[in-house]
Tab-separated table of C-alpha atoms and ligand atoms in Angstrom:
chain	number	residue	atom	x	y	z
F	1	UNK	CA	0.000	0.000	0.000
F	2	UNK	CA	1.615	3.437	-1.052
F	3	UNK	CA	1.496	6.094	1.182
F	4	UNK	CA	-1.332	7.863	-0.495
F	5	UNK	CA	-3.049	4.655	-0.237
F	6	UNK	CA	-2.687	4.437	3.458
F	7	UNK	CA	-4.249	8.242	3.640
F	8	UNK	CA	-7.526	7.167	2.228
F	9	UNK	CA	-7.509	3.886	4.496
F	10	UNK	CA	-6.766	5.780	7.021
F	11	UNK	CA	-9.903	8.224	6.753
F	12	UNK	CA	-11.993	5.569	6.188
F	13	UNK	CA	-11.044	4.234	9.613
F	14	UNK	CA	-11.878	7.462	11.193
F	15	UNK	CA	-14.922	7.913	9.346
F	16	UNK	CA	-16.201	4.209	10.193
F	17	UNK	CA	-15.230	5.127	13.765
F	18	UNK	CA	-17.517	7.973	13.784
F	19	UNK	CA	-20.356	6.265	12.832
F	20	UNK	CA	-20.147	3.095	14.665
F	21	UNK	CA	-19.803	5.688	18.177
F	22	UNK	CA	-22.474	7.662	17.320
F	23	UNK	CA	-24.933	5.285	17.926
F	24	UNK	CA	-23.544	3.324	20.750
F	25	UNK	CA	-25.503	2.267	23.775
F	26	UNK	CA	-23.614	1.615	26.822
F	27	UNK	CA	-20.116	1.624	27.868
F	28	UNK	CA	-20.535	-1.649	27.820
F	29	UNK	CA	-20.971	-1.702	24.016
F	30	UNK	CA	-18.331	0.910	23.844
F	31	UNK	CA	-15.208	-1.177	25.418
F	32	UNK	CA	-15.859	-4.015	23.050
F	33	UNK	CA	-15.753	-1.986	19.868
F	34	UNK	CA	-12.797	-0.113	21.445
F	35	UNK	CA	-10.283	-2.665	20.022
F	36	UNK	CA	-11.161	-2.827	17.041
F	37	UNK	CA	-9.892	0.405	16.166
F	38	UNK	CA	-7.264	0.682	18.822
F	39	UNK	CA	-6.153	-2.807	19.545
F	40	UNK	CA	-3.167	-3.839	18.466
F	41	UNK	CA	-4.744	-6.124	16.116
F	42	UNK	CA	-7.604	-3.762	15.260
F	43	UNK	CA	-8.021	-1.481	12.342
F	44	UNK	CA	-4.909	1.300	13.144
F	45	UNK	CA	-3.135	-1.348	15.154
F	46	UNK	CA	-2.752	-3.259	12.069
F	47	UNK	CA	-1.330	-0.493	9.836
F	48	UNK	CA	1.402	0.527	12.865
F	49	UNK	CA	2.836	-2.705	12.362
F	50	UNK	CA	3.168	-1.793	8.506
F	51	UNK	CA	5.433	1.078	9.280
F	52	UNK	CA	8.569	-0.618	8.368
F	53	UNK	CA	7.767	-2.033	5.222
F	54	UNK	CA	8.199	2.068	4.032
F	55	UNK	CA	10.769	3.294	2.704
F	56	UNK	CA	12.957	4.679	5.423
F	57	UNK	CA	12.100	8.432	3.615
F	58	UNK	CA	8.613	7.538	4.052
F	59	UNK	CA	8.442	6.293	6.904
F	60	UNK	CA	8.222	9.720	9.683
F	61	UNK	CA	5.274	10.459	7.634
F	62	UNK	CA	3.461	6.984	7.518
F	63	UNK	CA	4.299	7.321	11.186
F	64	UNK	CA	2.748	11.069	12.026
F	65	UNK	CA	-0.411	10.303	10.193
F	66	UNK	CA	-0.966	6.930	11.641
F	67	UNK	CA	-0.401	8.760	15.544
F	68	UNK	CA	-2.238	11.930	13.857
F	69	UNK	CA	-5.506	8.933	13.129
F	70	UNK	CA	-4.832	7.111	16.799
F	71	UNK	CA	-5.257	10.276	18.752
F	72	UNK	CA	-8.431	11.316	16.647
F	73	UNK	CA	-9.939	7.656	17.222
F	74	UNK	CA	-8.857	8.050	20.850
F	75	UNK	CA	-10.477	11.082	21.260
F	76	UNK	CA	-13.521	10.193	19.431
F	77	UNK	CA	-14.030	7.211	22.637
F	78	UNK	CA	-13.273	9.669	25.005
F	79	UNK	CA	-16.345	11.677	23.818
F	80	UNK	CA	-18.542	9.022	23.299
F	81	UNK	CA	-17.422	7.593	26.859
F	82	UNK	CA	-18.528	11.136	28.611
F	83	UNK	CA	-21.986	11.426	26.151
F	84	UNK	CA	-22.792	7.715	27.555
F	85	UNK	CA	-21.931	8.624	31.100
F	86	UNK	CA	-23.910	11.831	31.032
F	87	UNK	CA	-27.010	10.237	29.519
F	88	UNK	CA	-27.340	7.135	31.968
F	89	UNK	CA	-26.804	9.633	35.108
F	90	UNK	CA	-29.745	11.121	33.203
F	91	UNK	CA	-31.926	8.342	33.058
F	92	UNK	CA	-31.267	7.373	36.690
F	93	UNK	CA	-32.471	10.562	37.659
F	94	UNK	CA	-35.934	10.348	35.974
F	95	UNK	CA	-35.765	6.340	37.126
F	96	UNK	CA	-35.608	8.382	40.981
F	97	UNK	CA	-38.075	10.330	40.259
F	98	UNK	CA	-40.389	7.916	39.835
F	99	UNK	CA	-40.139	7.127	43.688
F	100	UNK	CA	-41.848	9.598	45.853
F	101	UNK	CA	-40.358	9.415	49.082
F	102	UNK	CA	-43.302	11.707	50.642
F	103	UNK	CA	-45.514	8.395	50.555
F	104	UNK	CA	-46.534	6.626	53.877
F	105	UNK	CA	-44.185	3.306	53.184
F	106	UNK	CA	-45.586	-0.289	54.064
F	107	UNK	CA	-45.765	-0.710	57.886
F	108	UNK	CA	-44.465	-4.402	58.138
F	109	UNK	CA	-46.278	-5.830	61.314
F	110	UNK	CA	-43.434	-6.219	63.854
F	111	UNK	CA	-43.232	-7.169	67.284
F	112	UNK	CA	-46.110	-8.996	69.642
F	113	UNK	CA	-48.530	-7.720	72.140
F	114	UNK	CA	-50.127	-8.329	75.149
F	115	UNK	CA	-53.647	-9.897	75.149
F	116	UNK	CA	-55.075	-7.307	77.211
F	117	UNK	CA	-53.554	-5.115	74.768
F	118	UNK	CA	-54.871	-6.730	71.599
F	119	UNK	CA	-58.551	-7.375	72.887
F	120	UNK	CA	-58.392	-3.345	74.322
F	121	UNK	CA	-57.362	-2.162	70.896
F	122	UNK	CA	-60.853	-4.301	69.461
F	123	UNK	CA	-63.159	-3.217	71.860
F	124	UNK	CA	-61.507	0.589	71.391
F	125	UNK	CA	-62.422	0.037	67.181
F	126	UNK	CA	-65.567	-1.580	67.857
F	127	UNK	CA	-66.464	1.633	70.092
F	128	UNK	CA	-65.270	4.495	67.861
F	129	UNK	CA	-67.344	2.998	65.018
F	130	UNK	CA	-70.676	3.645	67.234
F	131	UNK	CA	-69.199	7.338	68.399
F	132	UNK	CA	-67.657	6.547	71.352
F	133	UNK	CA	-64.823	8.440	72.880
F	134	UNK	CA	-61.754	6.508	74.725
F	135	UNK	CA	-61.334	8.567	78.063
F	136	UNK	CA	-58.864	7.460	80.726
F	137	UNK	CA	-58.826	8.467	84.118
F	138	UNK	CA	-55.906	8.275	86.613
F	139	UNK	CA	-54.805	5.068	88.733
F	140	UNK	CA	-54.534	6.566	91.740
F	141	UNK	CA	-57.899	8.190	92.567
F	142	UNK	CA	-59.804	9.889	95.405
F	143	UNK	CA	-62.314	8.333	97.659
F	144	UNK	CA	-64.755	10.493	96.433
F	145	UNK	CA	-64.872	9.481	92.648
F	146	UNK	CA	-64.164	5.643	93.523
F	147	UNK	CA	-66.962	5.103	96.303
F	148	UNK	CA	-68.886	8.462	97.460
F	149	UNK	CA	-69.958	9.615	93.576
F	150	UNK	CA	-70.725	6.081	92.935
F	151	UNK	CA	-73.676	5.896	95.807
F	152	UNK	CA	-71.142	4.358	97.292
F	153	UNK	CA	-71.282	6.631	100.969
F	154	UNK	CA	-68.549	5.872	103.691
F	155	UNK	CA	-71.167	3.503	106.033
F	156	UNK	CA	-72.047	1.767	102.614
F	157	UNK	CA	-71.494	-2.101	102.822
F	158	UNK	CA	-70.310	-2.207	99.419
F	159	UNK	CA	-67.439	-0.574	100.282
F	160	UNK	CA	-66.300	-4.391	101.574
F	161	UNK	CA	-67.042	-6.150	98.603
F	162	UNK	CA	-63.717	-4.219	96.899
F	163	UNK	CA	-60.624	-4.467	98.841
F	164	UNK	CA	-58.749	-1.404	98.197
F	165	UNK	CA	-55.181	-0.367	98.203
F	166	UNK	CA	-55.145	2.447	100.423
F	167	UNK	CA	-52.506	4.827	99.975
F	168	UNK	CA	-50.271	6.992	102.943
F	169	UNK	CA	-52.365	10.549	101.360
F	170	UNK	CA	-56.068	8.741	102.332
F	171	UNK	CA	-55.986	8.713	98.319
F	172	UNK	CA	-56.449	4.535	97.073
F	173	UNK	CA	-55.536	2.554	93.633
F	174	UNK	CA	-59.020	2.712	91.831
F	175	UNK	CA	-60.619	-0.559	92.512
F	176	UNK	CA	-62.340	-0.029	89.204
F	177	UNK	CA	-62.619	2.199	85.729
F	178	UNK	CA	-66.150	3.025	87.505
F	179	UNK	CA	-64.527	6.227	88.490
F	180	UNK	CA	-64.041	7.253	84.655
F	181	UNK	CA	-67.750	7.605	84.539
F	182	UNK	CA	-68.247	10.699	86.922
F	183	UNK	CA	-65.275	12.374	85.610
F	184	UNK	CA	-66.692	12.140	81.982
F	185	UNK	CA	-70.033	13.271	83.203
F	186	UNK	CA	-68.092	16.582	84.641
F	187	UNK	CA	-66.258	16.756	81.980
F	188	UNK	CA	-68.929	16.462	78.719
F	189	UNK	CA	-72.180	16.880	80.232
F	190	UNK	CA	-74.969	14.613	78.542
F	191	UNK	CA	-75.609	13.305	75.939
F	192	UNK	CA	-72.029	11.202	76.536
F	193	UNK	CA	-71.227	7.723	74.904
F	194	UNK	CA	-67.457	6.880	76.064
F	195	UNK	CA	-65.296	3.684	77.316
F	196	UNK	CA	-62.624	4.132	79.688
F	197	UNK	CA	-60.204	1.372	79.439
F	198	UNK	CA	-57.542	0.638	82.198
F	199	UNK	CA	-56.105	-0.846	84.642
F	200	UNK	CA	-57.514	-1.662	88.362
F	201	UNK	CA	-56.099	-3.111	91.521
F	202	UNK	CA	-57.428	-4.707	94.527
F	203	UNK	CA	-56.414	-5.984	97.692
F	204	UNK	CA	-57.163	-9.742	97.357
F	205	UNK	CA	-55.831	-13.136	97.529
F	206	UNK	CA	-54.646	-14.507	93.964
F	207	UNK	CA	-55.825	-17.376	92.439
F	208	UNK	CA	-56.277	-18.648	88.557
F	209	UNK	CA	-59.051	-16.013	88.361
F	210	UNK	CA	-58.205	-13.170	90.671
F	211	UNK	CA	-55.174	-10.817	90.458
F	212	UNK	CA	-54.470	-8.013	92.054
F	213	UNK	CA	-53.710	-6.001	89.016
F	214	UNK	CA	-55.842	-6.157	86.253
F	215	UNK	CA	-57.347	-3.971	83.702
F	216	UNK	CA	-61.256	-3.521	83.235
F	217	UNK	CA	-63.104	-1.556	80.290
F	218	UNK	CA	-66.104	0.821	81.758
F	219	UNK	CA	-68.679	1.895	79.367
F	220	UNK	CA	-70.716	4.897	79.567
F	221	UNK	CA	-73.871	6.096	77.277
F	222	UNK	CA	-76.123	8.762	78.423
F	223	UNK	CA	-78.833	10.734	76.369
F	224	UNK	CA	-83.004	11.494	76.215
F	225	UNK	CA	-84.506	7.613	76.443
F	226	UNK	CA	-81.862	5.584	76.914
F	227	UNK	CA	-83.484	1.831	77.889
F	228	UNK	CA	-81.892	-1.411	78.878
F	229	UNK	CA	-82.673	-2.325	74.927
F	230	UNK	CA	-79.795	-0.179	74.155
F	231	UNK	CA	-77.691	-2.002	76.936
F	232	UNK	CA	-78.058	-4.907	75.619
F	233	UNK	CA	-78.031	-4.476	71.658
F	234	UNK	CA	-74.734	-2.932	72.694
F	235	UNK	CA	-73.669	-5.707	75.036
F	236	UNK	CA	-74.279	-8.158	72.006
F	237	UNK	CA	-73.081	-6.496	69.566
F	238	UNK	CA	-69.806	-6.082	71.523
F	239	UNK	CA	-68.639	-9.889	72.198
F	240	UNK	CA	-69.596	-10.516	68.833
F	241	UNK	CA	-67.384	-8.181	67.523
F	242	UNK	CA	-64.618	-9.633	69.863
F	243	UNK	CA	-65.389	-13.360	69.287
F	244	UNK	CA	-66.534	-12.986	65.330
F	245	UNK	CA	-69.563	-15.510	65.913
F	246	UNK	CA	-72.553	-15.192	68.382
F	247	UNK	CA	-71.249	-16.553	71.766
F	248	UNK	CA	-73.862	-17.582	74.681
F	249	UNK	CA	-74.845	-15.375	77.228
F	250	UNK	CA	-76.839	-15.038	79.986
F	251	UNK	CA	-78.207	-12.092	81.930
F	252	UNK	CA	-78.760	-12.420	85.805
F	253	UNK	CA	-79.691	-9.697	88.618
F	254	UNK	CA	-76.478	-8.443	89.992
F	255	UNK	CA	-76.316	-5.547	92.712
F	256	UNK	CA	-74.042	-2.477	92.158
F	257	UNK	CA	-74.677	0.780	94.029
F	258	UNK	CA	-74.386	2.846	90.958
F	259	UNK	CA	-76.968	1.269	88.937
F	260	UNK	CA	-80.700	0.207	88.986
F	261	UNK	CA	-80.945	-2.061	87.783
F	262	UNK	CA	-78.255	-3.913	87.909
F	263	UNK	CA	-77.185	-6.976	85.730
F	264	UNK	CA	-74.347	-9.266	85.532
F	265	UNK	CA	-73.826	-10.862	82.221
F	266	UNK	CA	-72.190	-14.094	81.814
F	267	UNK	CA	-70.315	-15.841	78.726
F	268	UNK	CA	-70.111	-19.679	78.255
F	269	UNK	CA	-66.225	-20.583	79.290
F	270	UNK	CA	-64.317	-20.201	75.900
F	271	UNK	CA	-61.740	-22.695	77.861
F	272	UNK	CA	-63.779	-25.786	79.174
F	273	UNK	CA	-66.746	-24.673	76.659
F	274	UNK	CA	-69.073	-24.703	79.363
F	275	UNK	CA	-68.363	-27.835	80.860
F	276	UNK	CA	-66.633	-26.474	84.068
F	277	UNK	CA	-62.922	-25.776	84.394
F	278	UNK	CA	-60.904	-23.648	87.735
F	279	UNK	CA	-60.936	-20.633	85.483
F	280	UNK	CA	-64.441	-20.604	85.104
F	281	UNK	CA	-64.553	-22.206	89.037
F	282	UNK	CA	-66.902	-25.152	87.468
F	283	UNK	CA	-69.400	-23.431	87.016
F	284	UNK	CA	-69.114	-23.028	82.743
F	285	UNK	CA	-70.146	-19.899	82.866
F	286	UNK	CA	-67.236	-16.759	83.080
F	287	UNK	CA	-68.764	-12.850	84.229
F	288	UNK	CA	-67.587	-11.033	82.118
F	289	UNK	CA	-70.046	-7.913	81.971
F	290	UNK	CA	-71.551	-6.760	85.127
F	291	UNK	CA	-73.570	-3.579	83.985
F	292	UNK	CA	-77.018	-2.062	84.752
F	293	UNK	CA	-78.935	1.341	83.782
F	294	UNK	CA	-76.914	4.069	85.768
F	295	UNK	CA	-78.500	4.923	89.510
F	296	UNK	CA	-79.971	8.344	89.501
F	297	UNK	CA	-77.992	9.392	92.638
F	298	UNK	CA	-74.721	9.334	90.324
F	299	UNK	CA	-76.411	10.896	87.877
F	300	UNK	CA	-77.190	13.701	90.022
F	301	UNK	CA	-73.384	13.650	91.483
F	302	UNK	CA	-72.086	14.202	87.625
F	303	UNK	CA	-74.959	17.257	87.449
F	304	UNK	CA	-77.011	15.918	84.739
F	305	UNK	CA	-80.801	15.569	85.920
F	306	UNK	CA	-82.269	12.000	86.241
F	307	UNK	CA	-85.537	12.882	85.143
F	308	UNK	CA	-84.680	14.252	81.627
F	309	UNK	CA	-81.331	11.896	81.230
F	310	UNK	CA	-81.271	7.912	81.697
F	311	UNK	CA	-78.134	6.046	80.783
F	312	UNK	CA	-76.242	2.046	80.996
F	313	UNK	CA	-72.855	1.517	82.115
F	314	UNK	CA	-70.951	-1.837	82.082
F	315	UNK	CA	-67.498	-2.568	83.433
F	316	UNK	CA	-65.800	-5.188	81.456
F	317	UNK	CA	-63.315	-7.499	82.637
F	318	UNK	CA	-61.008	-6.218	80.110
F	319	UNK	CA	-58.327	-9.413	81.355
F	320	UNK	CA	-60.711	-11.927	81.800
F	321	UNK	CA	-61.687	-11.287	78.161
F	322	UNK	CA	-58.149	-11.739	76.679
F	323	UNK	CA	-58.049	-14.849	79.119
F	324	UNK	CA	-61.454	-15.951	77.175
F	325	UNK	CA	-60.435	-14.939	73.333
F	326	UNK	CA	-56.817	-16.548	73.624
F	327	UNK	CA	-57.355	-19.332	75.836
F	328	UNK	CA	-55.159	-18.295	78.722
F	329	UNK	CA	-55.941	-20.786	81.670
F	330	UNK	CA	-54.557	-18.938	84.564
F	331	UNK	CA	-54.909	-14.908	84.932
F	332	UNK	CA	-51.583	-14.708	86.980
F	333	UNK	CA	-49.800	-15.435	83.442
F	334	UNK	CA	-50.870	-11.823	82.211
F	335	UNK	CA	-48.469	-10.300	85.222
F	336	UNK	CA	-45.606	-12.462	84.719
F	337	UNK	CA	-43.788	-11.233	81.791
F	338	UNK	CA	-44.029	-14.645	79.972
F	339	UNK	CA	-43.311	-13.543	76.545
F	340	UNK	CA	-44.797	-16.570	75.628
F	341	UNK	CA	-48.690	-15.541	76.332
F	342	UNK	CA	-48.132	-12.763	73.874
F	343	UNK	CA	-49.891	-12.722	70.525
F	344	UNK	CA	-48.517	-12.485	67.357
F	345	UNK	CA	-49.493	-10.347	64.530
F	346	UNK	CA	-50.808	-12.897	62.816
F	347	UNK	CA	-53.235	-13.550	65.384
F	348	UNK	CA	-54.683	-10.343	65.722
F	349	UNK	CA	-57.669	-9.708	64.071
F	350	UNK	CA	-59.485	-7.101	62.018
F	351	UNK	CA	-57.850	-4.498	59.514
F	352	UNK	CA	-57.786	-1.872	61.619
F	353	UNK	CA	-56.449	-3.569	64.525
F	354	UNK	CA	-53.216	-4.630	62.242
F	355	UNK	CA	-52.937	-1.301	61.256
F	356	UNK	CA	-52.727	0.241	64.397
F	357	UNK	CA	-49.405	-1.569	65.390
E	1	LIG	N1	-67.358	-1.394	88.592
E	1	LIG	C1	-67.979	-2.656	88.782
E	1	LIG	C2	-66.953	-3.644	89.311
E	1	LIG	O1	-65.813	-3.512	89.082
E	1	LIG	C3	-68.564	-3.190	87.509
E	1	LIG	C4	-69.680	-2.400	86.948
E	1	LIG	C5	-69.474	-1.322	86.130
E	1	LIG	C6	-70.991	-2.762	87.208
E	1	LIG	C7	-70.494	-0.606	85.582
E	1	LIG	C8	-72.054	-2.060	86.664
E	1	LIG	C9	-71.790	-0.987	85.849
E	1	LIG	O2	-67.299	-4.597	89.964
């Protein structure tokens, strides 16, 4: 090949160059075609080894336009290297864009919870869908909301069926979330529908059904022509929430101070179903509900006048519930930190209920 020869091969190097780079993907694509111009057995590569066979005369020139053609080649991947770096970054921006990091992320369900807990968090859903505010009064409460505002006076002998934690200030540990219904009286004024879950303590002897710490759930509805209809369409409607199926009750007299009348409602046993186990003390039936229409005396003590107002109240045994829905035998178990009594995500039930962990 003369010299003049070599020119035009060498341009059409350059120009093939150019056109295989312009429309190169990825620099991928780009390092594989890289040798074929600028390997030592590529394109230029090939005529560098032709140098020699010049003419020695010839042979500075051969040489200058061959390293004239490499550095144009070279710089032509250079280029293309940068346009293919620039225009990825660019995609990867618009890919980012596509994720809006201002939207609430999927909550994975993590970690398990008490029973008393899980069955609280129901019966709180179940309550806010029929209006119901969650109040919460404090542990440690006065004489006068626990007993006296309750018809409960000082010479009362109901004051002995609730052993109470008395405390050094002549204040006590609330013996039950009765208290919560005064307060929410003074606090709303009728018409009221709240619960006031929480936790209780009395002085007693423990066995598999008694603790002395436990949590209950009072109710409270008050408004023009409230019957015990209402009490116990709400009752119902309640443990069949909790249980998802019908579950057999039964309704008995039962005397508290600060209602008239009074009821207490009993489930079957969930754990012996019925047939009489010590958690249910044989009897196959578990109370579960004591509740009533709410005395007019306490009425009177939250302000709101008996003969316009009527309202129910029940106090749940929040615990004895949980002990009921997830078949806990003993009620002692709830207080001993056994990690193993707690329930998993998977086992609580209801949407909202998952949600709210
Ligand atoms: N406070 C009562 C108890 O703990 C239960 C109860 C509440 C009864 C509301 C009637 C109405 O024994």
């Amino acid at each position: 090949m003369d010299i003049e020869q070599l020119r035009t091969e060498v341009g059409t190097i350059q120009a093939d160059a150019r056109r295989v780079l312009a429309d190169i993907p990825s620099v991928q694509a780009l390092r594989e075609v890289r040798s074929k111009f600028l390997g030592k057995k590529g394109a230029l590569g090939r005529l560098m080894g032709t140098v020699r066979s010049y003419p020695p005369e010839q042979r500075s020139e051969v040489g200058q336009t061959l390293n004239q053609a490499n550095k144009a080649v070279t710089a032509l991947f250079e280029e293309t290297a940068r346009r293919i770096a620039s225009s990825e970054s660019v995609s990867e921006a618009s890919k980012a864009s596509a994720f809006d990091p201002t939207l609430p992320g999927v909550r994975p369900a993590l970690g398990n919870v008490h029973p008393v807990t899980a069955v609280q968090w129901e019966i709180e859903h179940v309550f806010q869908r029929l209006g119901f505010t969650v109040e919460a009064g404090p542990e440690m409460e006065t004489e006068y909301y626990n007993f006296e505002a309750l018809n409960i006076p000082a010479d009362h002998p109901a004051r002995d069926m609730q052993d109470t934690f008395w405390l050094k200030n002549g204040w006590l540990l609330r013996t039950h979330t009765s208290p919560v219904q005064v307060r929410a009286m003074e606090k709303f004024g009728p018409p009221i529908r709240c619960i006031g879950p929480g936790r209780c303590f009395r002085y007693e002897t423990t066995d598999a059904s008694h603790e002395n710490t436990f949590h209950q759930c009072e109710g409270l509805m008050i408004d023009r022509n409230i019957s015990i209809a209402n009490l116990i369409a709400v009752m119902k409607l309640l443990l069949r929430e909790v249980f998802r199926r019908e579950v057999k009750v039964r309704l008995r007299p039962g005397f508290f101070p600060f209602v008239e009348p009074g009821f207490e409602l009993d489930m079957n046993c969930q754990i012996c179903g019925g047939s009489g186990c010590a958690t249910c003390k044989k009897s196959g039936w578990v109370e579960i509900l004591p509740c009533g229409m709410v005395h007019p005396n306490v009425l009177r003590y939250g302000n709101i006048d008996p003969h316009e107002y009527t309202g129910f109240a029940f106090g749940l045994g929040l615990t004895r519930l949980a002990m009921m829905k997830y078949g806990i035998h003993d009620i002692r178990v709830m207080n001993q930190g056994d990690l193993r009594a707690l329930v998993p995500p998977s086992r609580l039930t209801g949407p909202a209920i998952q949600a709210k962990q």
